[in-house]
PDB file of C-alpha atoms and ligand atoms in Angstrom:
ATOM      1  CA  UNK A   1      20.542 -11.193  -7.599  1.00  0.00           C
ATOM      2  CA  UNK A   2      20.868  -7.959  -6.144  1.00  0.00           C
ATOM      3  CA  UNK A   3      22.799  -7.540  -2.899  1.00  0.00           C
ATOM      4  CA  UNK A   4      20.427  -5.058  -1.790  1.00  0.00           C
ATOM      5  CA  UNK A   5      18.383  -4.645   1.289  1.00  0.00           C
ATOM      6  CA  UNK A   6      14.711  -5.963   1.216  1.00  0.00           C
ATOM      7  CA  UNK A   7      12.681  -3.450   3.095  1.00  0.00           C
ATOM      8  CA  UNK A   8       9.288  -4.463   4.458  1.00  0.00           C
ATOM      9  CA  UNK A   9       6.967  -1.984   5.946  1.00  0.00           C
ATOM     10  CA  UNK A  10       4.397  -2.961   8.619  1.00  0.00           C
ATOM     11  CA  UNK A  11       2.199   0.135   8.727  1.00  0.00           C
ATOM     12  CA  UNK A  12      -0.456  -0.746  11.226  1.00  0.00           C
ATOM     13  CA  UNK A  13      -0.394  -3.759  13.216  1.00  0.00           C
ATOM     14  CA  UNK A  14      -3.143  -4.830  15.599  1.00  0.00           C
ATOM     15  CA  UNK A  15      -2.051  -3.373  19.061  1.00  0.00           C
ATOM     16  CA  UNK A  16      -2.234   0.325  18.787  1.00  0.00           C
ATOM     17  CA  UNK A  17      -5.487   2.188  19.088  1.00  0.00           C
ATOM     18  CA  UNK A  18      -6.018   5.001  16.495  1.00  0.00           C
ATOM     19  CA  UNK A  19      -7.301   7.197  19.498  1.00  0.00           C
ATOM     20  CA  UNK A  20      -3.945   6.940  21.077  1.00  0.00           C
ATOM     21  CA  UNK A  21      -1.762   7.103  17.742  1.00  0.00           C
ATOM     22  CA  UNK A  22      -3.768   9.583  15.409  1.00  0.00           C
ATOM     23  CA  UNK A  23      -1.054   9.006  12.680  1.00  0.00           C
ATOM     24  CA  UNK A  24      -1.688   5.361  12.548  1.00  0.00           C
ATOM     25  CA  UNK A  25      -3.151   4.346   9.008  1.00  0.00           C
ATOM     26  CA  UNK A  26      -6.269   2.575   9.396  1.00  0.00           C
ATOM     27  CA  UNK A  27      -8.903   3.251   6.661  1.00  0.00           C
ATOM     28  CA  UNK A  28      -8.608   1.595   3.326  1.00  0.00           C
ATOM     29  CA  UNK A  29      -7.483   5.036   1.997  1.00  0.00           C
ATOM     30  CA  UNK A  30      -4.887   5.729   4.672  1.00  0.00           C
ATOM     31  CA  UNK A  31      -3.296   2.285   4.287  1.00  0.00           C
ATOM     32  CA  UNK A  32      -3.060   2.633   0.371  1.00  0.00           C
ATOM     33  CA  UNK A  33      -1.627   6.111   0.700  1.00  0.00           C
ATOM     34  CA  UNK A  34       1.071   5.049   3.195  1.00  0.00           C
ATOM     35  CA  UNK A  35       1.980   2.054   1.201  1.00  0.00           C
ATOM     36  CA  UNK A  36       2.512   4.374  -1.961  1.00  0.00           C
ATOM     37  CA  UNK A  37       4.671   6.744   0.077  1.00  0.00           C
ATOM     38  CA  UNK A  38       6.646   3.959   1.329  1.00  0.00           C
ATOM     39  CA  UNK A  39       7.187   2.207  -1.906  1.00  0.00           C
ATOM     40  CA  UNK A  40       8.633   5.624  -3.291  1.00  0.00           C
ATOM     41  CA  UNK A  41      10.986   5.639  -0.337  1.00  0.00           C
ATOM     42  CA  UNK A  42      12.432   2.054  -0.882  1.00  0.00           C
ATOM     43  CA  UNK A  43       9.815  -0.340   0.610  1.00  0.00           C
ATOM     44  CA  UNK A  44       9.219  -3.634  -1.564  1.00  0.00           C
ATOM     45  CA  UNK A  45       6.932  -5.564   0.752  1.00  0.00           C
ATOM     46  CA  UNK A  46       3.952  -4.420   2.811  1.00  0.00           C
ATOM     47  CA  UNK A  47       3.006  -6.483   5.849  1.00  0.00           C
ATOM     48  CA  UNK A  48      -0.969  -5.867   6.411  1.00  0.00           C
ATOM     49  CA  UNK A  49      -3.158  -5.867   9.236  1.00  0.00           C
ATOM     50  CA  UNK A  50      -6.636  -4.677   8.505  1.00  0.00           C
ATOM     51  CA  UNK A  51      -9.126  -2.370  10.644  1.00  0.00           C
ATOM     52  CA  UNK A  52     -12.737  -2.078  10.387  1.00  0.00           C
ATOM     53  CA  UNK A  53     -14.905   0.987  10.049  1.00  0.00           C
ATOM     54  CA  UNK A  54     -14.556   1.690  13.848  1.00  0.00           C
ATOM     55  CA  UNK A  55     -10.629   1.317  13.566  1.00  0.00           C
ATOM     56  CA  UNK A  56     -10.639  -2.121  15.532  1.00  0.00           C
ATOM     57  CA  UNK A  57      -8.470  -4.919  14.241  1.00  0.00           C
ATOM     58  CA  UNK A  58     -10.518  -7.223  12.043  1.00  0.00           C
ATOM     59  CA  UNK A  59     -10.058 -10.310   9.927  1.00  0.00           C
ATOM     60  CA  UNK A  60     -13.329  -9.822   8.120  1.00  0.00           C
ATOM     61  CA  UNK A  61     -12.510 -11.223   4.531  1.00  0.00           C
ATOM     62  CA  UNK A  62     -14.669  -8.453   2.687  1.00  0.00           C
ATOM     63  CA  UNK A  63     -12.560  -5.754   4.341  1.00  0.00           C
ATOM     64  CA  UNK A  64      -9.286  -7.749   3.965  1.00  0.00           C
ATOM     65  CA  UNK A  65      -9.937  -8.149   0.267  1.00  0.00           C
ATOM     66  CA  UNK A  66     -10.784  -4.374  -0.074  1.00  0.00           C
ATOM     67  CA  UNK A  67      -7.432  -3.334   1.406  1.00  0.00           C
ATOM     68  CA  UNK A  68      -5.446  -5.866  -0.639  1.00  0.00           C
ATOM     69  CA  UNK A  69      -7.316  -4.455  -3.840  1.00  0.00           C
ATOM     70  CA  UNK A  70      -6.669  -0.653  -2.846  1.00  0.00           C
ATOM     71  CA  UNK A  71      -2.821  -1.456  -2.117  1.00  0.00           C
ATOM     72  CA  UNK A  72      -2.702  -3.350  -5.493  1.00  0.00           C
ATOM     73  CA  UNK A  73      -4.203  -0.452  -7.168  1.00  0.00           C
ATOM     74  CA  UNK A  74      -1.834   2.105  -5.685  1.00  0.00           C
ATOM     75  CA  UNK A  75       1.526   0.332  -5.636  1.00  0.00           C
ATOM     76  CA  UNK A  76       3.454  -2.632  -7.115  1.00  0.00           C
ATOM     77  CA  UNK A  77       4.308  -3.766  -3.532  1.00  0.00           C
ATOM     78  CA  UNK A  78       4.563  -7.358  -2.541  1.00  0.00           C
ATOM     79  CA  UNK A  79       1.447  -7.814  -0.639  1.00  0.00           C
ATOM     80  CA  UNK A  80       1.896  -9.797   2.561  1.00  0.00           C
ATOM     81  CA  UNK A  81      -1.105 -10.463   4.734  1.00  0.00           C
ATOM     82  CA  UNK A  82      -0.803 -11.177   8.509  1.00  0.00           C
ATOM     83  CA  UNK A  83      -2.224 -14.475   9.568  1.00  0.00           C
ATOM     84  CA  UNK A  84      -1.077 -13.477  13.223  1.00  0.00           C
ATOM     85  CA  UNK A  85      -4.035 -10.937  13.405  1.00  0.00           C
ATOM     86  CA  UNK A  86      -4.634  -9.849  17.047  1.00  0.00           C
ATOM     87  CA  UNK A  87      -3.992 -11.943  20.086  1.00  0.00           C
ATOM     88  CA  UNK A  88      -7.718 -12.557  20.538  1.00  0.00           C
ATOM     89  CA  UNK A  89      -8.351 -13.853  16.964  1.00  0.00           C
ATOM     90  CA  UNK A  90      -9.574 -17.485  16.467  1.00  0.00           C
ATOM     91  CA  UNK A  91      -7.431 -19.855  14.411  1.00  0.00           C
ATOM     92  CA  UNK A  92     -10.024 -20.282  11.641  1.00  0.00           C
ATOM     93  CA  UNK A  93     -10.302 -16.730  11.193  1.00  0.00           C
ATOM     94  CA  UNK A  94      -6.375 -16.442  10.877  1.00  0.00           C
ATOM     95  CA  UNK A  95      -6.412 -19.440   8.352  1.00  0.00           C
ATOM     96  CA  UNK A  96      -9.111 -17.663   6.205  1.00  0.00           C
ATOM     97  CA  UNK A  97      -7.104 -14.617   5.690  1.00  0.00           C
ATOM     98  CA  UNK A  98      -5.414 -16.795   2.901  1.00  0.00           C
ATOM     99  CA  UNK A  99      -8.624 -16.646   0.946  1.00  0.00           C
ATOM    100  CA  UNK A 100      -7.940 -12.998   0.015  1.00  0.00           C
ATOM    101  CA  UNK A 101      -5.116 -14.417  -2.235  1.00  0.00           C
ATOM    102  CA  UNK A 102      -2.138 -12.293  -1.060  1.00  0.00           C
ATOM    103  CA  UNK A 103       1.380 -12.831  -2.570  1.00  0.00           C
ATOM    104  CA  UNK A 104       2.703 -13.718   0.829  1.00  0.00           C
ATOM    105  CA  UNK A 105       1.636 -14.027   4.312  1.00  0.00           C
ATOM    106  CA  UNK A 106       3.219 -14.182   7.774  1.00  0.00           C
ATOM    107  CA  UNK A 107       3.494 -17.549   9.607  1.00  0.00           C
ATOM    108  CA  UNK A 108       4.487 -17.306  13.100  1.00  0.00           C
ATOM    109  CA  UNK A 109       6.469 -20.372  14.444  1.00  0.00           C
ATOM    110  CA  UNK A 110       5.453 -20.610  18.054  1.00  0.00           C
ATOM    111  CA  UNK A 111       3.596 -19.410  21.005  1.00  0.00           C
ATOM    112  CA  UNK A 112       5.025 -16.538  22.821  1.00  0.00           C
ATOM    113  CA  UNK A 113       3.906 -14.444  25.747  1.00  0.00           C
ATOM    114  CA  UNK A 114       2.997 -10.919  24.308  1.00  0.00           C
ATOM    115  CA  UNK A 115       2.981  -8.442  27.176  1.00  0.00           C
ATOM    116  CA  UNK A 116       0.203  -9.554  29.352  1.00  0.00           C
ATOM    117  CA  UNK A 117      -1.323 -11.614  26.590  1.00  0.00           C
ATOM    118  CA  UNK A 118      -0.306 -14.935  24.910  1.00  0.00           C
ATOM    119  CA  UNK A 119       0.203 -15.038  21.244  1.00  0.00           C
ATOM    120  CA  UNK A 120      -0.938 -18.614  20.464  1.00  0.00           C
ATOM    121  CA  UNK A 121       0.693 -20.690  17.688  1.00  0.00           C
ATOM    122  CA  UNK A 122       0.420 -24.450  18.291  1.00  0.00           C
ATOM    123  CA  UNK A 123       2.116 -26.917  16.046  1.00  0.00           C
ATOM    124  CA  UNK A 124      -1.065 -28.085  14.199  1.00  0.00           C
ATOM    125  CA  UNK A 125      -1.981 -24.469  13.173  1.00  0.00           C
ATOM    126  CA  UNK A 126       1.615 -23.743  11.981  1.00  0.00           C
ATOM    127  CA  UNK A 127       1.344 -27.097   9.849  1.00  0.00           C
ATOM    128  CA  UNK A 128      -2.036 -26.051   8.503  1.00  0.00           C
ATOM    129  CA  UNK A 129      -0.700 -22.620   7.361  1.00  0.00           C
ATOM    130  CA  UNK A 130       2.387 -24.018   5.884  1.00  0.00           C
ATOM    131  CA  UNK A 131       0.557 -26.619   3.800  1.00  0.00           C
ATOM    132  CA  UNK A 132      -2.300 -24.437   2.709  1.00  0.00           C
ATOM    133  CA  UNK A 133       0.221 -21.735   1.549  1.00  0.00           C
ATOM    134  CA  UNK A 134       2.015 -24.466  -0.265  1.00  0.00           C
ATOM    135  CA  UNK A 135      -1.334 -25.571  -2.115  1.00  0.00           C
ATOM    136  CA  UNK A 136      -2.219 -21.939  -2.961  1.00  0.00           C
ATOM    137  CA  UNK A 137       0.995 -20.530  -4.138  1.00  0.00           C
ATOM    138  CA  UNK A 138       1.343 -18.084  -1.177  1.00  0.00           C
ATOM    139  CA  UNK A 139       4.874 -17.396   0.019  1.00  0.00           C
ATOM    140  CA  UNK A 140       5.235 -17.592   3.829  1.00  0.00           C
ATOM    141  CA  UNK A 141       7.579 -15.212   5.823  1.00  0.00           C
ATOM    142  CA  UNK A 142       8.307 -17.342   8.908  1.00  0.00           C
ATOM    143  CA  UNK A 143       8.172 -15.107  12.106  1.00  0.00           C
ATOM    144  CA  UNK A 144      10.461 -15.875  14.776  1.00  0.00           C
ATOM    145  CA  UNK A 145       9.926 -14.414  18.253  1.00  0.00           C
ATOM    146  CA  UNK A 146      12.297 -16.756  20.020  1.00  0.00           C
ATOM    147  CA  UNK A 147      15.408 -19.044  19.381  1.00  0.00           C
ATOM    148  CA  UNK A 148      13.240 -22.329  19.579  1.00  0.00           C
ATOM    149  CA  UNK A 149      11.018 -21.195  16.793  1.00  0.00           C
ATOM    150  CA  UNK A 150      13.801 -21.764  14.622  1.00  0.00           C
ATOM    151  CA  UNK A 151      14.047 -25.544  15.808  1.00  0.00           C
ATOM    152  CA  UNK A 152      10.252 -25.575  14.849  1.00  0.00           C
ATOM    153  CA  UNK A 153      10.991 -24.257  11.319  1.00  0.00           C
ATOM    154  CA  UNK A 154      13.758 -27.116  10.867  1.00  0.00           C
ATOM    155  CA  UNK A 155      11.168 -29.658  11.789  1.00  0.00           C
ATOM    156  CA  UNK A 156       8.450 -28.150   9.700  1.00  0.00           C
ATOM    157  CA  UNK A 157      10.522 -28.167   6.459  1.00  0.00           C
ATOM    158  CA  UNK A 158      11.845 -31.700   7.342  1.00  0.00           C
ATOM    159  CA  UNK A 159       8.344 -32.969   7.593  1.00  0.00           C
ATOM    160  CA  UNK A 160       6.352 -30.865   5.090  1.00  0.00           C
ATOM    161  CA  UNK A 161       8.868 -29.728   2.682  1.00  0.00           C
ATOM    162  CA  UNK A 162       9.798 -26.381   1.413  1.00  0.00           C
ATOM    163  CA  UNK A 163       7.422 -23.358   1.051  1.00  0.00           C
ATOM    164  CA  UNK A 164       5.873 -22.232  -2.337  1.00  0.00           C
ATOM    165  CA  UNK A 165       8.768 -20.677  -4.565  1.00  0.00           C
ATOM    166  CA  UNK A 166      11.317 -22.911  -2.570  1.00  0.00           C
ATOM    167  CA  UNK A 167      13.062 -20.117  -0.806  1.00  0.00           C
ATOM    168  CA  UNK A 168      12.979 -19.795   3.015  1.00  0.00           C
ATOM    169  CA  UNK A 169      12.491 -16.176   4.338  1.00  0.00           C
ATOM    170  CA  UNK A 170      12.588 -15.645   8.097  1.00  0.00           C
ATOM    171  CA  UNK A 171      11.843 -12.511  10.082  1.00  0.00           C
ATOM    172  CA  UNK A 172      13.271 -12.289  13.530  1.00  0.00           C
ATOM    173  CA  UNK A 173      10.793 -10.256  15.453  1.00  0.00           C
ATOM    174  CA  UNK A 174      12.859  -9.045  18.563  1.00  0.00           C
ATOM    175  CA  UNK A 175      12.000  -7.106  21.625  1.00  0.00           C
ATOM    176  CA  UNK A 176       8.574  -8.358  22.093  1.00  0.00           C
ATOM    177  CA  UNK A 177       7.759  -8.338  25.859  1.00  0.00           C
ATOM    178  CA  UNK A 178       7.927 -12.135  26.275  1.00  0.00           C
ATOM    179  CA  UNK A 179      10.126 -13.011  23.414  1.00  0.00           C
ATOM    180  CA  UNK A 180      13.825 -12.793  22.506  1.00  0.00           C
ATOM    181  CA  UNK A 181      15.530  -9.434  23.357  1.00  0.00           C
ATOM    182  CA  UNK A 182      16.231  -6.805  20.654  1.00  0.00           C
ATOM    183  CA  UNK A 183      20.046  -7.225  20.914  1.00  0.00           C
ATOM    184  CA  UNK A 184      22.978  -7.829  18.552  1.00  0.00           C
ATOM    185  CA  UNK A 185      23.704 -10.943  20.761  1.00  0.00           C
ATOM    186  CA  UNK A 186      20.296 -12.395  20.176  1.00  0.00           C
ATOM    187  CA  UNK A 187      20.301 -11.641  16.600  1.00  0.00           C
ATOM    188  CA  UNK A 188      23.810 -13.342  16.373  1.00  0.00           C
ATOM    189  CA  UNK A 189      22.398 -16.365  18.380  1.00  0.00           C
ATOM    190  CA  UNK A 190      19.746 -17.020  15.689  1.00  0.00           C
ATOM    191  CA  UNK A 191      22.014 -16.885  12.550  1.00  0.00           C
ATOM    192  CA  UNK A 192      23.532 -20.448  12.976  1.00  0.00           C
ATOM    193  CA  UNK A 193      20.121 -22.123  13.346  1.00  0.00           C
ATOM    194  CA  UNK A 194      18.656 -20.565   9.974  1.00  0.00           C
ATOM    195  CA  UNK A 195      17.845 -23.257   7.523  1.00  0.00           C
ATOM    196  CA  UNK A 196      20.573 -23.576   4.765  1.00  0.00           C
ATOM    197  CA  UNK A 197      20.138 -20.895   1.900  1.00  0.00           C
ATOM    198  CA  UNK A 198      17.631 -19.024   3.974  1.00  0.00           C
ATOM    199  CA  UNK A 199      17.542 -15.034   4.201  1.00  0.00           C
ATOM    200  CA  UNK A 200      16.407 -13.175   7.118  1.00  0.00           C
ATOM    201  CA  UNK A 201      15.125  -9.862   8.026  1.00  0.00           C
ATOM    202  CA  UNK A 202      14.801  -8.324  11.595  1.00  0.00           C
ATOM    203  CA  UNK A 203      12.346  -6.274  13.297  1.00  0.00           C
ATOM    204  CA  UNK A 204      13.095  -4.428  16.554  1.00  0.00           C
ATOM    205  CA  UNK A 205       9.976  -3.474  18.538  1.00  0.00           C
ATOM    206  CA  UNK A 206       9.938  -0.099  20.274  1.00  0.00           C
ATOM    207  CA  UNK A 207      13.252   1.195  21.314  1.00  0.00           C
ATOM    208  CA  UNK A 208      15.169  -1.835  20.164  1.00  0.00           C
ATOM    209  CA  UNK A 209      14.332  -0.723  16.351  1.00  0.00           C
ATOM    210  CA  UNK A 210      17.581   0.948  15.765  1.00  0.00           C
ATOM    211  CA  UNK A 211      20.023  -1.479  17.347  1.00  0.00           C
ATOM    212  CA  UNK A 212      18.247  -4.396  15.722  1.00  0.00           C
ATOM    213  CA  UNK A 213      18.412  -2.611  12.324  1.00  0.00           C
ATOM    214  CA  UNK A 214      21.909  -1.908  12.729  1.00  0.00           C
ATOM    215  CA  UNK A 215      22.789  -5.457  13.743  1.00  0.00           C
ATOM    216  CA  UNK A 216      20.718  -6.891  10.968  1.00  0.00           C
ATOM    217  CA  UNK A 217      22.533  -4.861   8.270  1.00  0.00           C
ATOM    218  CA  UNK A 218      25.987  -5.787   9.708  1.00  0.00           C
ATOM    219  CA  UNK A 219      25.175  -9.421   9.388  1.00  0.00           C
ATOM    220  CA  UNK A 220      23.644  -9.333   5.754  1.00  0.00           C
ATOM    221  CA  UNK A 221      20.063  -9.228   6.946  1.00  0.00           C
ATOM    222  CA  UNK A 222      17.029  -7.287   5.564  1.00  0.00           C
ATOM    223  CA  UNK A 223      14.852  -4.881   7.388  1.00  0.00           C
ATOM    224  CA  UNK A 224      11.262  -4.728   8.496  1.00  0.00           C
ATOM    225  CA  UNK A 225       9.948  -1.392   9.944  1.00  0.00           C
ATOM    226  CA  UNK A 226       6.829   0.475  10.455  1.00  0.00           C
ATOM    227  CA  UNK A 227       4.174   1.641  13.172  1.00  0.00           C
ATOM    228  CA  UNK A 228       2.962  -1.969  13.879  1.00  0.00           C
ATOM    229  CA  UNK A 229       6.388  -1.980  15.855  1.00  0.00           C
ATOM    230  CA  UNK A 230       7.713   1.640  16.560  1.00  0.00           C
ATOM    231  CA  UNK A 231       5.796   4.585  17.558  1.00  0.00           C
ATOM    232  CA  UNK A 232       8.676   6.656  18.942  1.00  0.00           C
ATOM    233  CA  UNK A 233      11.402   7.884  16.362  1.00  0.00           C
ATOM    234  CA  UNK A 234      13.676   9.032  18.961  1.00  0.00           C
ATOM    235  CA  UNK A 235      13.317   9.938  22.774  1.00  0.00           C
ATOM    236  CA  UNK A 236      10.410  12.060  23.270  1.00  0.00           C
ATOM    237  CA  UNK A 237       9.618  12.186  19.473  1.00  0.00           C
ATOM    238  CA  UNK A 238       6.539  10.366  18.294  1.00  0.00           C
ATOM    239  CA  UNK A 239       6.971   8.853  14.825  1.00  0.00           C
ATOM    240  CA  UNK A 240       5.469  11.158  12.237  1.00  0.00           C
ATOM    241  CA  UNK A 241       4.267   8.311   9.642  1.00  0.00           C
ATOM    242  CA  UNK A 242       5.554   5.126   8.231  1.00  0.00           C
ATOM    243  CA  UNK A 243       7.370   6.944   5.511  1.00  0.00           C
ATOM    244  CA  UNK A 244       9.708   8.345   8.116  1.00  0.00           C
ATOM    245  CA  UNK A 245      10.659   4.925   9.388  1.00  0.00           C
ATOM    246  CA  UNK A 246      11.181   3.703   5.784  1.00  0.00           C
ATOM    247  CA  UNK A 247      13.343   6.618   4.786  1.00  0.00           C
ATOM    248  CA  UNK A 248      15.431   5.944   7.889  1.00  0.00           C
ATOM    249  CA  UNK A 249      15.847   2.260   6.935  1.00  0.00           C
ATOM    250  CA  UNK A 250      16.542   3.039   3.364  1.00  0.00           C
ATOM    251  CA  UNK A 251      19.246   5.546   4.481  1.00  0.00           C
ATOM    252  CA  UNK A 252      20.974   3.011   6.745  1.00  0.00           C
ATOM    253  CA  UNK A 253      20.846   0.489   4.051  1.00  0.00           C
ATOM    254  CA  UNK A 254      22.647   2.922   1.588  1.00  0.00           C
ATOM    255  CA  UNK A 255      25.199   3.674   4.356  1.00  0.00           C
ATOM    256  CA  UNK A 256      25.747  -0.070   4.554  1.00  0.00           C
ATOM    257  CA  UNK A 257      26.220  -0.106   0.683  1.00  0.00           C
ATOM    258  CA  UNK A 258      23.196  -2.448   0.319  1.00  0.00           C
ATOM    259  CA  UNK A 259      20.721  -0.006  -0.841  1.00  0.00           C
ATOM    260  CA  UNK A 260      17.024  -0.776  -1.106  1.00  0.00           C
ATOM    261  CA  UNK A 261      16.022  -3.650  -3.158  1.00  0.00           C
ATOM    262  CA  UNK A 262      13.626  -3.123  -6.012  1.00  0.00           C
ATOM    263  CA  UNK A 263      10.243  -4.891  -6.025  1.00  0.00           C
ATOM    264  CA  UNK A 264      11.295  -6.935  -8.904  1.00  0.00           C
ATOM    265  CA  UNK A 265      14.404  -8.208  -7.071  1.00  0.00           C
ATOM    266  CA  UNK A 266      12.251  -8.794  -3.975  1.00  0.00           C
ATOM    267  CA  UNK A 267       9.832 -10.986  -5.913  1.00  0.00           C
ATOM    268  CA  UNK A 268      12.665 -12.987  -7.299  1.00  0.00           C
ATOM    269  CA  UNK A 269      14.321 -13.421  -4.087  1.00  0.00           C
ATOM    270  CA  UNK A 270      11.190 -14.522  -2.132  1.00  0.00           C
ATOM    271  CA  UNK A 271      10.149 -16.762  -4.951  1.00  0.00           C
ATOM    272  CA  UNK A 272       6.813 -14.961  -5.532  1.00  0.00           C
ATOM    273  CA  UNK A 273       5.425 -15.896  -8.884  1.00  0.00           C
ATOM    274  CA  UNK A 274       2.072 -14.372  -8.829  1.00  0.00           C
ATOM    275  CA  UNK A 275       1.638 -11.713 -11.482  1.00  0.00           C
ATOM    276  CA  UNK A 276      -0.448  -8.670 -10.768  1.00  0.00           C
ATOM    277  CA  UNK A 277      -1.293  -5.711 -12.957  1.00  0.00           C
ATOM    278  CA  UNK A 278       1.235  -2.826 -12.622  1.00  0.00           C
ATOM    279  CA  UNK A 279      -0.105   0.091 -10.782  1.00  0.00           C
ATOM    280  CA  UNK A 280      -0.567   3.144 -13.020  1.00  0.00           C
TER     281      UNK A 280
HETATM  282  N1  KMH B 301      -0.277  -8.951  16.223  1.00  0.00           N
HETATM  283  C1  KMH B 301       0.371  -9.893  16.860  1.00  0.00           C
HETATM  284  C2  KMH B 301      -0.333 -10.613  17.835  1.00  0.00           C
HETATM  285  C3  KMH B 301       2.048 -11.426  12.369  1.00  0.00           C
HETATM  286  O1  KMH B 301       1.441 -10.589  11.929  1.00  0.00           O
HETATM  287  O2  KMH B 301       2.059 -12.509  11.874  1.00  0.00           O
HETATM  288  C4  KMH B 301       1.038 -10.928  15.889  1.00  0.00           C
HETATM  289  C5  KMH B 301       1.706 -10.321  14.748  1.00  0.00           C
HETATM  290  C6  KMH B 301       2.358 -11.262  13.890  1.00  0.00           C
HETATM  291  O3  KMH B 301       1.665  -9.114  14.187  1.00  0.00           O
HETATM  292 ZN1   ZN B 302       2.074  -8.328  11.959  1.00  0.00          ZN
END
């Protein structure tokens, strides 16, 4: 197994408006194009939120399937759908996203304040997502917004068994207003609570992007970057596009002598067994 860095790109998210962030990829074509650019620069996984024709976040299954197909057609990336959606999305629609047959899907491990909103993830929803993914051969990425979410993960695995593929991969989502801070100290506090054999990535929201990336690399972790979480590249400098963020992550990974992991190695690491036709 490679000792490289798994780079995930989260290109769109559900929180930013296209009107406020013109560079945000929202159409099917824009998402497919940014995914292709990011693959060329070292991304191995794409974490997808979908927008409708009016650029609003949507979980409409037809639209989700369309985006999945377009990304598969233009890239070889591991396709990870968000089951978090937007804070306003109902649980049944979040569960139904799995019907679009992604390779992987996010699974948030607890309720958290989300700015002025609440991102709701009660135990029964967590169990339903975990067991449906087991049944359908979809690999979860466990999203952790706070230290207690790792206690929930331990309880989940103890009661319902390992995920499809057998490997546990966690994303520490840090710096959300209401969740754990995006600091080296907070990241280090999470590490002893990871399940045995688990790998982790970290995501620093907003200005915590760089410190979290550096902390994650120093601790042997993987990286998630993208315009879902980061819209400012440097003070006063808006992000140009997702490729710019992936290029920075790939550069730091090389400096850490853990260069970007190939997609093949990423699939092996995550236990993804679905086979898709290679992109031309
Ligand atoms: N948009 C946030 C409310 C996920 O994708 O699983 C939730 C989120 C997490 O982004
Ligand atoms: Zn997301």
